[in-house]
CSV table of C-alpha atoms in Angstrom, one decimal:
chain,number,residue,atom,x,y,z
A,1,UNK,CA,119.7,138.9,61.7
A,2,UNK,CA,118.1,138.4,65.0
A,3,UNK,CA,120.2,139.0,68.1
A,4,UNK,CA,119.5,137.4,71.5
A,5,UNK,CA,121.6,138.3,74.6
A,6,UNK,CA,122.3,135.5,77.1
A,7,UNK,CA,122.1,137.4,80.3
A,8,UNK,CA,122.3,134.4,82.6
A,9,UNK,CA,124.6,131.5,81.7
A,10,UNK,CA,121.9,129.2,83.2
A,11,UNK,CA,119.6,130.2,80.4
A,12,UNK,CA,122.1,129.3,77.7
A,13,UNK,CA,120.7,125.9,76.8
A,14,UNK,CA,117.1,127.1,76.6
A,15,UNK,CA,118.0,130.1,74.4
A,16,UNK,CA,120.2,128.1,72.1
A,17,UNK,CA,117.6,125.3,71.7
A,18,UNK,CA,114.9,127.9,71.0
A,19,UNK,CA,117.2,129.5,68.4
A,20,UNK,CA,117.9,126.2,66.7
A,21,UNK,CA,114.2,125.4,66.6
A,22,UNK,CA,113.7,128.7,64.8
A,23,UNK,CA,116.6,128.7,62.4
A,24,UNK,CA,119.2,126.5,60.9
A,25,UNK,CA,121.6,129.5,60.9
A,26,UNK,CA,122.5,129.9,64.6
A,27,UNK,CA,125.7,131.5,65.7
A,28,UNK,CA,127.0,132.0,69.3
A,29,UNK,CA,129.4,134.8,70.0
A,30,UNK,CA,131.4,134.8,73.3
A,31,UNK,CA,132.8,138.3,73.9
A,32,UNK,CA,134.0,140.7,76.7
A,33,UNK,CA,131.1,142.4,78.4
A,34,UNK,CA,130.7,146.1,77.7
A,35,UNK,CA,131.5,148.7,80.4
A,36,UNK,CA,128.5,150.7,81.5
A,37,UNK,CA,130.5,153.9,81.3
A,38,UNK,CA,131.8,153.5,77.7
A,39,UNK,CA,129.5,150.9,76.3
A,40,UNK,CA,132.6,149.2,74.9
A,41,UNK,CA,134.0,145.8,75.7
A,42,UNK,CA,136.9,145.5,78.1
A,43,UNK,CA,138.4,143.2,75.4
A,44,UNK,CA,140.1,145.2,72.6
A,45,UNK,CA,140.0,142.2,70.2
A,46,UNK,CA,136.2,141.9,70.7
A,47,UNK,CA,135.8,145.6,69.9
A,48,UNK,CA,137.7,145.1,66.6
A,49,UNK,CA,135.9,141.8,65.7
A,50,UNK,CA,132.4,142.8,66.6
A,51,UNK,CA,131.4,144.8,63.4
A,52,UNK,CA,133.0,142.1,61.2
A,53,UNK,CA,131.2,139.3,63.0
A,54,UNK,CA,127.9,141.1,62.8
A,55,UNK,CA,128.4,141.9,59.1
A,56,UNK,CA,129.2,138.2,58.3
A,57,UNK,CA,126.4,136.8,60.4
A,58,UNK,CA,123.9,139.3,59.0
A,59,UNK,CA,124.7,138.2,55.5
A,60,UNK,CA,123.4,134.7,56.3
A,61,UNK,CA,119.7,134.4,55.6
A,62,UNK,CA,117.4,134.0,58.6
A,63,UNK,CA,120.4,134.0,61.0
A,64,UNK,CA,120.3,134.3,64.8
A,65,UNK,CA,123.2,135.6,66.8
A,66,UNK,CA,123.3,134.6,70.5
A,67,UNK,CA,125.5,137.1,72.3
A,68,UNK,CA,127.2,135.7,75.4
A,69,UNK,CA,129.1,138.4,77.4
A,70,UNK,CA,132.0,137.4,79.7
A,71,UNK,CA,132.7,139.7,82.6
A,72,UNK,CA,136.5,139.9,82.8
A,73,UNK,CA,139.6,138.3,81.3
A,74,UNK,CA,140.1,136.3,84.4
A,75,UNK,CA,136.5,134.9,84.1
A,76,UNK,CA,137.2,133.2,80.8
A,77,UNK,CA,140.5,131.8,82.0
A,78,UNK,CA,139.0,130.5,85.2
A,79,UNK,CA,138.7,126.7,85.3
A,80,UNK,CA,135.2,127.3,86.8
A,81,UNK,CA,133.9,129.1,83.8
A,82,UNK,CA,130.8,127.1,82.6
A,83,UNK,CA,131.6,127.7,78.9
A,84,UNK,CA,135.2,126.7,79.2
A,85,UNK,CA,134.4,123.2,80.5
A,86,UNK,CA,131.3,122.4,78.4
A,87,UNK,CA,132.1,119.7,75.7
A,88,UNK,CA,130.0,121.7,73.1
A,89,UNK,CA,131.7,125.1,73.6
A,90,UNK,CA,135.2,124.7,75.2
A,91,UNK,CA,135.8,128.5,75.1
A,92,UNK,CA,139.4,129.3,75.9
A,93,UNK,CA,139.6,132.8,74.4
A,94,UNK,CA,137.4,135.6,73.3
A,95,UNK,CA,136.1,136.6,71.0
A,96,UNK,CA,134.9,133.1,70.0
A,97,UNK,CA,132.2,132.6,67.3
A,98,UNK,CA,130.6,129.2,67.0
A,99,UNK,CA,128.1,127.9,64.4
A,100,UNK,CA,125.5,126.0,66.3
A,101,UNK,CA,123.5,123.1,64.9
A,102,UNK,CA,120.8,120.8,66.3
A,103,UNK,CA,121.9,117.6,68.0
């Protein structure tokens, strides 16, 4: 499994398109950003889900996992969150795992 971190939401389209060009097994994980002090997500559900998600995605041959960190709970609930309003993501809660395909 190859992991790619989406540091800037403005880079999302380019990174996801490059991943789809490289593999037919592309997954996008939206999760709570890790605290620099503990290296753990502020989102307890994300902490629990992370190893299971990685185990499942890594079992898929030639998989790519795009990691999309969200800063705070209020950010994902904000009507201005870019991933909440996009027709192809519509992320309302985290963690959210999407299988991404071309087209």
